[in-house]
mmCIF file of C-alpha atoms in Angstrom:
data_model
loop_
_atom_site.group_PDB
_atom_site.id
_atom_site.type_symbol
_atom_site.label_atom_id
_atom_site.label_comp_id
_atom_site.label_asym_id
_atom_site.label_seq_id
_atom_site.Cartn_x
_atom_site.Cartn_y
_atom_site.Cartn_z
ATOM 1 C CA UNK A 1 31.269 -80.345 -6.569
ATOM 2 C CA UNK A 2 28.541 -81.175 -4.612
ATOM 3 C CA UNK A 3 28.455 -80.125 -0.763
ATOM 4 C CA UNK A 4 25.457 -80.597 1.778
ATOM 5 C CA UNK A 5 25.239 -78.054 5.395
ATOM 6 C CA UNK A 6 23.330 -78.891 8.377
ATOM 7 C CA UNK A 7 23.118 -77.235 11.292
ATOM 8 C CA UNK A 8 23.036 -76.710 14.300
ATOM 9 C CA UNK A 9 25.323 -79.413 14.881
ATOM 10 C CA UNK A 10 24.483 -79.939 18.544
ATOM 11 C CA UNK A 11 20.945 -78.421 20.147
ATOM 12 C CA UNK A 12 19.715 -78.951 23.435
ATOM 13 C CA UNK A 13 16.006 -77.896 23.916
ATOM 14 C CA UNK A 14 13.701 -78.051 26.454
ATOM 15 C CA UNK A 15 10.107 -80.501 26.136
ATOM 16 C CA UNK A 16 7.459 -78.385 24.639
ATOM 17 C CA UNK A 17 9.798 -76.055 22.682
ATOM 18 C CA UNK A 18 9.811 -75.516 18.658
ATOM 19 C CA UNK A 19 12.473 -77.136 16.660
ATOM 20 C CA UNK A 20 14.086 -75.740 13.170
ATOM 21 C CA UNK A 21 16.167 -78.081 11.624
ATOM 22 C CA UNK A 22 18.056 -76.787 8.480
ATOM 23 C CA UNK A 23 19.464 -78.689 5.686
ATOM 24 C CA UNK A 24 21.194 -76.933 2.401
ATOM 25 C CA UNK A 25 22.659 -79.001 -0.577
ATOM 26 C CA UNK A 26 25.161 -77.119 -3.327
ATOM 27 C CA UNK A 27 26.337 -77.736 -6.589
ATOM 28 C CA UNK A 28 23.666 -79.407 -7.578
ATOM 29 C CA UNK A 29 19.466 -79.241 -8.687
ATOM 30 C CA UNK A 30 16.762 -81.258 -8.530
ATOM 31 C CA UNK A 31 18.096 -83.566 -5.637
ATOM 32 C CA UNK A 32 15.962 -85.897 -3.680
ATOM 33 C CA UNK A 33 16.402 -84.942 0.019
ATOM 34 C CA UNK A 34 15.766 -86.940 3.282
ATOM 35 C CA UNK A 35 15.952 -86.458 6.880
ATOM 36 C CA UNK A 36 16.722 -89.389 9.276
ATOM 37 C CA UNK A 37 17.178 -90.311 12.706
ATOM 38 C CA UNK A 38 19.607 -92.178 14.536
ATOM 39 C CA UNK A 39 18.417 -93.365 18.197
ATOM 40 C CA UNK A 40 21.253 -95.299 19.897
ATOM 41 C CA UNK A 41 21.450 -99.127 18.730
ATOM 42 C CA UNK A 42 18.489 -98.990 16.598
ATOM 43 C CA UNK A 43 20.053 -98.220 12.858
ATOM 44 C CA UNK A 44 18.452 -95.021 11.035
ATOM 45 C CA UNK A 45 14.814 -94.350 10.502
ATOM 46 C CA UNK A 46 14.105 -92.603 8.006
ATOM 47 C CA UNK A 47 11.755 -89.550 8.756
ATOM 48 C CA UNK A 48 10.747 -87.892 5.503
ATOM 49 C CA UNK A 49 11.439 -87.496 2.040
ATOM 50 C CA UNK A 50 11.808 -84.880 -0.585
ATOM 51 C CA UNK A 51 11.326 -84.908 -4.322
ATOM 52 C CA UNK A 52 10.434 -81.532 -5.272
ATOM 53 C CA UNK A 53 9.925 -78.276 -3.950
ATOM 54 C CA UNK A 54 7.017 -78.525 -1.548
ATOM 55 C CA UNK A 55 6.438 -82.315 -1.870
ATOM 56 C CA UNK A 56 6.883 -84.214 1.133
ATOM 57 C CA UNK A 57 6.215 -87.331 2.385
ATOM 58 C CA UNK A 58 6.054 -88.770 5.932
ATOM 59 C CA UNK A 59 6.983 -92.661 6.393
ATOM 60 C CA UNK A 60 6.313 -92.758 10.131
ATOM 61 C CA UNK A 61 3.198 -91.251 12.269
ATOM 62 C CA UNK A 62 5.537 -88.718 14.677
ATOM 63 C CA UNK A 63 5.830 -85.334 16.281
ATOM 64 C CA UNK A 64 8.084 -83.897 13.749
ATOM 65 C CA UNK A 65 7.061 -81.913 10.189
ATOM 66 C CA UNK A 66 9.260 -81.000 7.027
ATOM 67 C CA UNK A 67 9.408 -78.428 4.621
ATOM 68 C CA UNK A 68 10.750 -77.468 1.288
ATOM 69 C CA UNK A 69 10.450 -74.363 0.366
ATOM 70 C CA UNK A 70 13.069 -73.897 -1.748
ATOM 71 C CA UNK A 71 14.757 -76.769 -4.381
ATOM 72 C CA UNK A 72 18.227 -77.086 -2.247
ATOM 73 C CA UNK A 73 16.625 -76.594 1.419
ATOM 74 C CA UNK A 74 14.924 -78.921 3.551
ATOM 75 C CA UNK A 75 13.741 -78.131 6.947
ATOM 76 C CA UNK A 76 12.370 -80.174 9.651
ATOM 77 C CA UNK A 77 10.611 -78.696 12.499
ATOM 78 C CA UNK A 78 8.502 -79.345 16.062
ATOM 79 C CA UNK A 79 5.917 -77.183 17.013
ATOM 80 C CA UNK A 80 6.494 -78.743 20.330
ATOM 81 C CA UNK A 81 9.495 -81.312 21.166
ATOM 82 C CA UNK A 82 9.108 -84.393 23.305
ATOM 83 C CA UNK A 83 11.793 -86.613 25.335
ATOM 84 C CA UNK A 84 11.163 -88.856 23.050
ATOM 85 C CA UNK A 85 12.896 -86.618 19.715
ATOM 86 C CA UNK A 86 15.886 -86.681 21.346
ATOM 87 C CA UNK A 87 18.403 -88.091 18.640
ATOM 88 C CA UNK A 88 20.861 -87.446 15.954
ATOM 89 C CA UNK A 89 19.530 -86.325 12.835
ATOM 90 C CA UNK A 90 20.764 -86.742 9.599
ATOM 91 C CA UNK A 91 19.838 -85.107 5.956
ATOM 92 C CA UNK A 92 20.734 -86.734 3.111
ATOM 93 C CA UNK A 93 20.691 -85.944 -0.683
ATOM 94 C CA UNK A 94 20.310 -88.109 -4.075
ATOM 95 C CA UNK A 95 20.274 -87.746 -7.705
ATOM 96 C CA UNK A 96 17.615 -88.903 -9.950
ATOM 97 C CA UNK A 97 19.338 -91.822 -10.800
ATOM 98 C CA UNK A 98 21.123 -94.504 -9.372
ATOM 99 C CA UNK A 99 24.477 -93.620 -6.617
ATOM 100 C CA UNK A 100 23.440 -93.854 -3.235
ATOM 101 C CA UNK A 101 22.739 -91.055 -0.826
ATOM 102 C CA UNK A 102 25.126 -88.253 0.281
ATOM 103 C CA UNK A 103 24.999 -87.536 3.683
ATOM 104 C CA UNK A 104 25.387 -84.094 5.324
ATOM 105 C CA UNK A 105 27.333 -83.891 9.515
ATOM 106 C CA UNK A 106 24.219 -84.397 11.490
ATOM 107 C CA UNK A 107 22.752 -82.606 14.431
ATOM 108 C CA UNK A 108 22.503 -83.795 17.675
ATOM 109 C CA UNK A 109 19.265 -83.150 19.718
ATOM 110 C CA UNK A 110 18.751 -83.451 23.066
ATOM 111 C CA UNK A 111 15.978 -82.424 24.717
ATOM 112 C CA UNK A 112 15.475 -81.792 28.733
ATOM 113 C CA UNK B 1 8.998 -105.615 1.709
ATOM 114 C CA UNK B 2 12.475 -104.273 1.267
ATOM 115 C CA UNK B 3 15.153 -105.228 4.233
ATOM 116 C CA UNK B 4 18.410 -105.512 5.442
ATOM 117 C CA UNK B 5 19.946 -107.625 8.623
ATOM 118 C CA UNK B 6 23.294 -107.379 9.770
ATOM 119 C CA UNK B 7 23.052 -109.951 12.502
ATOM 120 C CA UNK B 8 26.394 -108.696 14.369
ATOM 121 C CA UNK B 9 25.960 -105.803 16.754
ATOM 122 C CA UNK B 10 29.028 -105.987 17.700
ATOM 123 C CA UNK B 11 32.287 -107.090 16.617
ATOM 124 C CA UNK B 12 35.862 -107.012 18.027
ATOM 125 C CA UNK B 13 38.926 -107.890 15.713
ATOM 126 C CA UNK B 14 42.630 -107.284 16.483
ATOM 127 C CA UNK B 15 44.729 -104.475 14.680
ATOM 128 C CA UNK B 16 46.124 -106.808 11.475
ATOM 129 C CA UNK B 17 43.698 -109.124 11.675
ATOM 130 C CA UNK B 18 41.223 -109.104 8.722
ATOM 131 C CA UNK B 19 37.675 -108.330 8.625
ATOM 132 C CA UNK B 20 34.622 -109.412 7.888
ATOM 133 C CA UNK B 21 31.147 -107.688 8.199
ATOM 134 C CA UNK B 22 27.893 -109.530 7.131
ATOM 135 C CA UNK B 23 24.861 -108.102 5.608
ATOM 136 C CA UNK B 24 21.584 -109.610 4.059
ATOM 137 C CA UNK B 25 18.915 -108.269 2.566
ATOM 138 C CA UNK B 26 15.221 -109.078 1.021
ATOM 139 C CA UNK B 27 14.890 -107.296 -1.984
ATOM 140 C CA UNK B 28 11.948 -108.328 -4.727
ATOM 141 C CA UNK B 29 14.284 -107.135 -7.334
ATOM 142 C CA UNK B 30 17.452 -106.238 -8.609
ATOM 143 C CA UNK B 31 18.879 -104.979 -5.426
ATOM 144 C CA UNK B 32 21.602 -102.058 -5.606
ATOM 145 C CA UNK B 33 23.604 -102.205 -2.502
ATOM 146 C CA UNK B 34 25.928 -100.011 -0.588
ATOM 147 C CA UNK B 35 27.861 -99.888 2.435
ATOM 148 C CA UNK B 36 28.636 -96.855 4.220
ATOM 149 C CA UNK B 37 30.745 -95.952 7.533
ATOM 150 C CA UNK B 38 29.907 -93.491 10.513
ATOM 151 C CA UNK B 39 32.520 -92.223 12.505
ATOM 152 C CA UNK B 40 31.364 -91.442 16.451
ATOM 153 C CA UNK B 41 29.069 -88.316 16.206
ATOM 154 C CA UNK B 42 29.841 -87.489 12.498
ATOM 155 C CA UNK B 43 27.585 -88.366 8.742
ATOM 156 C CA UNK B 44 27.578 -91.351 6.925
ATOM 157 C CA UNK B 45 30.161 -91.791 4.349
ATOM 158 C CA UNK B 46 29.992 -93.833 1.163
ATOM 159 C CA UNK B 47 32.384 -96.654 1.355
ATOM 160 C CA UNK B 48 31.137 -98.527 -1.748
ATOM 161 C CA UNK B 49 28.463 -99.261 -3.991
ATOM 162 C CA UNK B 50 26.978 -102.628 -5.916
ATOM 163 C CA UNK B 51 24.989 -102.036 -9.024
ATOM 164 C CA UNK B 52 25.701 -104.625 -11.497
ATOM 165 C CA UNK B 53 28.695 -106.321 -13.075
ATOM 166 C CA UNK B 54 31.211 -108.022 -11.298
ATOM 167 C CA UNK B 55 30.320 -109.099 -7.704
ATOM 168 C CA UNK B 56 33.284 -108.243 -5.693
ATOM 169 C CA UNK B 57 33.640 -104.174 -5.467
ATOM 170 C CA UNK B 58 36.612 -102.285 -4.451
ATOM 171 C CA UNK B 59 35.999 -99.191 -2.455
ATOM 172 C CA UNK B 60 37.807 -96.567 -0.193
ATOM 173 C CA UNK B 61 40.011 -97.122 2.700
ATOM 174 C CA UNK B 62 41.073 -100.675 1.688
ATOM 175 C CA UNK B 63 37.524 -102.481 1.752
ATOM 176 C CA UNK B 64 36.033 -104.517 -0.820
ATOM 177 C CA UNK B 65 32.273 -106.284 -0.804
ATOM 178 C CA UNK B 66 31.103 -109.137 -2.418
ATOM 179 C CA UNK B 67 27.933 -110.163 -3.400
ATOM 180 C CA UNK B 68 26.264 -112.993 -3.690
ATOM 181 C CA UNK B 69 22.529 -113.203 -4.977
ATOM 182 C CA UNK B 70 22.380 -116.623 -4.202
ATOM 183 C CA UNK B 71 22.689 -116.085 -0.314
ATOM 184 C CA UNK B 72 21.453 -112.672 -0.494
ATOM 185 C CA UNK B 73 24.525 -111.535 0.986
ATOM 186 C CA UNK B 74 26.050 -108.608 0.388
ATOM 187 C CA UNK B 75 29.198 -108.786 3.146
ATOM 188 C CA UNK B 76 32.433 -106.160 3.796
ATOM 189 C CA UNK B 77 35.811 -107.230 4.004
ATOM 190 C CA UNK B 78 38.821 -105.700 4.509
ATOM 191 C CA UNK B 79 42.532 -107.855 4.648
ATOM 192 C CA UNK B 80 44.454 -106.033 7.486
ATOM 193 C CA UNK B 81 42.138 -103.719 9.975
ATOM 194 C CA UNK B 82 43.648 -100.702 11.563
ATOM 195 C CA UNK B 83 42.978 -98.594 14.630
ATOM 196 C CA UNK B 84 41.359 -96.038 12.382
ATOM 197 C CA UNK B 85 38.812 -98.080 11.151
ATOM 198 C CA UNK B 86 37.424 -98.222 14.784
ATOM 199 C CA UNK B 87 32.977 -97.085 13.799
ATOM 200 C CA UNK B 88 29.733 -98.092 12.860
ATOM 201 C CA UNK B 89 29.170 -99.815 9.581
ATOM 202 C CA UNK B 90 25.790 -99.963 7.131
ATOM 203 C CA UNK B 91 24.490 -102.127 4.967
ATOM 204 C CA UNK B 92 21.801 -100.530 2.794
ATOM 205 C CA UNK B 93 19.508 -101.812 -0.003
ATOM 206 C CA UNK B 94 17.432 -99.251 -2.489
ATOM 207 C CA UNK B 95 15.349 -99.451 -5.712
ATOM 208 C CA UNK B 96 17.339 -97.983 -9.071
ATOM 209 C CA UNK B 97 14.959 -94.462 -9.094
ATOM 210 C CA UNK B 98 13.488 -92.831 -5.989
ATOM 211 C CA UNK B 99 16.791 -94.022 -3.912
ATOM 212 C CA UNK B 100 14.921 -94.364 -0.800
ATOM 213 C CA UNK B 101 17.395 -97.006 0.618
ATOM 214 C CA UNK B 102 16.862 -99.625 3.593
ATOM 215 C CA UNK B 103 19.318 -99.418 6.316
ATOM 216 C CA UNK B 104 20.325 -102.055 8.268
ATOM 217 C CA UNK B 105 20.793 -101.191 12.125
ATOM 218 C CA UNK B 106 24.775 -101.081 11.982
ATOM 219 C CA UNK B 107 27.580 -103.201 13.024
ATOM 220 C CA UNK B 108 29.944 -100.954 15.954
ATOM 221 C CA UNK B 109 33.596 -102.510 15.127
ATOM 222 C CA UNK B 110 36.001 -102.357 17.765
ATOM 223 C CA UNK B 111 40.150 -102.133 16.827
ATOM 224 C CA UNK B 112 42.014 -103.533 19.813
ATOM 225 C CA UNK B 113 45.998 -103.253 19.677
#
């Protein structure tokens, strides 16, 4: 069956610091993959998405980059984190074809 | 452009009482519609899924969705709430291929006893 990982679960990090993000998917190839953010009362945004290995695109203007360098990993990262990142983040994983995303635990970021 | 409102923030029901949660969406074609359910600090999870066929859909944990193209409504009900089903609710909206689904901004359901 399929399973997706994400961690850290919880991160606190001060403002100007790097961020690494990780995301993993198993059982499956080929998946679409997406990274979102939750701020408090205002729904999910979504950040970036994944079709490929190496394709990427952003649908907001922000401080924040992904990455796929491999077909099951998805990584988004901060070269340097403002206030304003702070959130819970959520990566997410699709087929090709139609069933609705499957959502991995989500990390919480804070940063101080 | 794709979008979904779910115009309660907020809503409080009684443990028993039944439940309703309303979603709508603009959609320039044949929308495919889910609704999924976040526990406090946790993932999304799948509670059920529209594609095509008959309008009302059964899914996990006792809820069912019906939808209606001619209101654009695609709204969550479930007959007899319990305590557990205390979270935040979505309503999302997303093309057949590419799956990059529309979120509406959640409806937090409070269980009193």
């Amino acid at each position: 069956s399929q399973t997706i990982h994400q961690w850290p679960a919880t991160l606190v990090q001060p403002v100007g610091s790097p961020l690494s993000l990780e995301c993993t998917v198993e059982g499956t190839s080929n998946p679409n993959l997406y990274w979102y953010r939750q701020a408090a009362g205002r729904g999910l945004q979504l950040l970036f998405y994944s079709v490929g290995i190496g394709q990427i695109s952003s649908e907001v203007p922000q401080n924040l980059s992904a990455s796929r360098p491999q077909d099951r990993q998805f990584i988004l990262s901060s070269k340097k984190l403002l206030l304003s990142d702070s959130g819970f983040y959520l990566c997410a994983w699709s087929g090709r074809t139609v069933g609705g995303y499957t959502f991995g635990s989500g990390t919480r970021l804070t940063v101080v | 452009a794709q979008s979904v409102t779910q115009p309660d923030i907020h809503i409080t029901v009684s443990e028993g009482a039944s439940l309703e949660l309303r979603c709508n969406y603009s959609y320039g074609a044949t929308p495919y519609l889910f609704w999924y359910v976040q526990s406090p600090g946790q993932g999304l999870q799948l509670l059920l899924k529209y594609f095509s066929g008959d309008t009302l859909v059964q899914g996990i944990k006792g809820f069912e969705a019906e939808f209606k193209r001619s209101q654009s409504s695609f709204n969550l009900r479930k007959p007899s709430v319990h305590w557990s089903d205390a979270a935040e609710y979505f309503c999302a909206v997303g093309p057949p291929y590419g799956n990059k689904l529309v979120f509406g901004a959640g409806t937090i359901l409070r269980v009193k006893s």
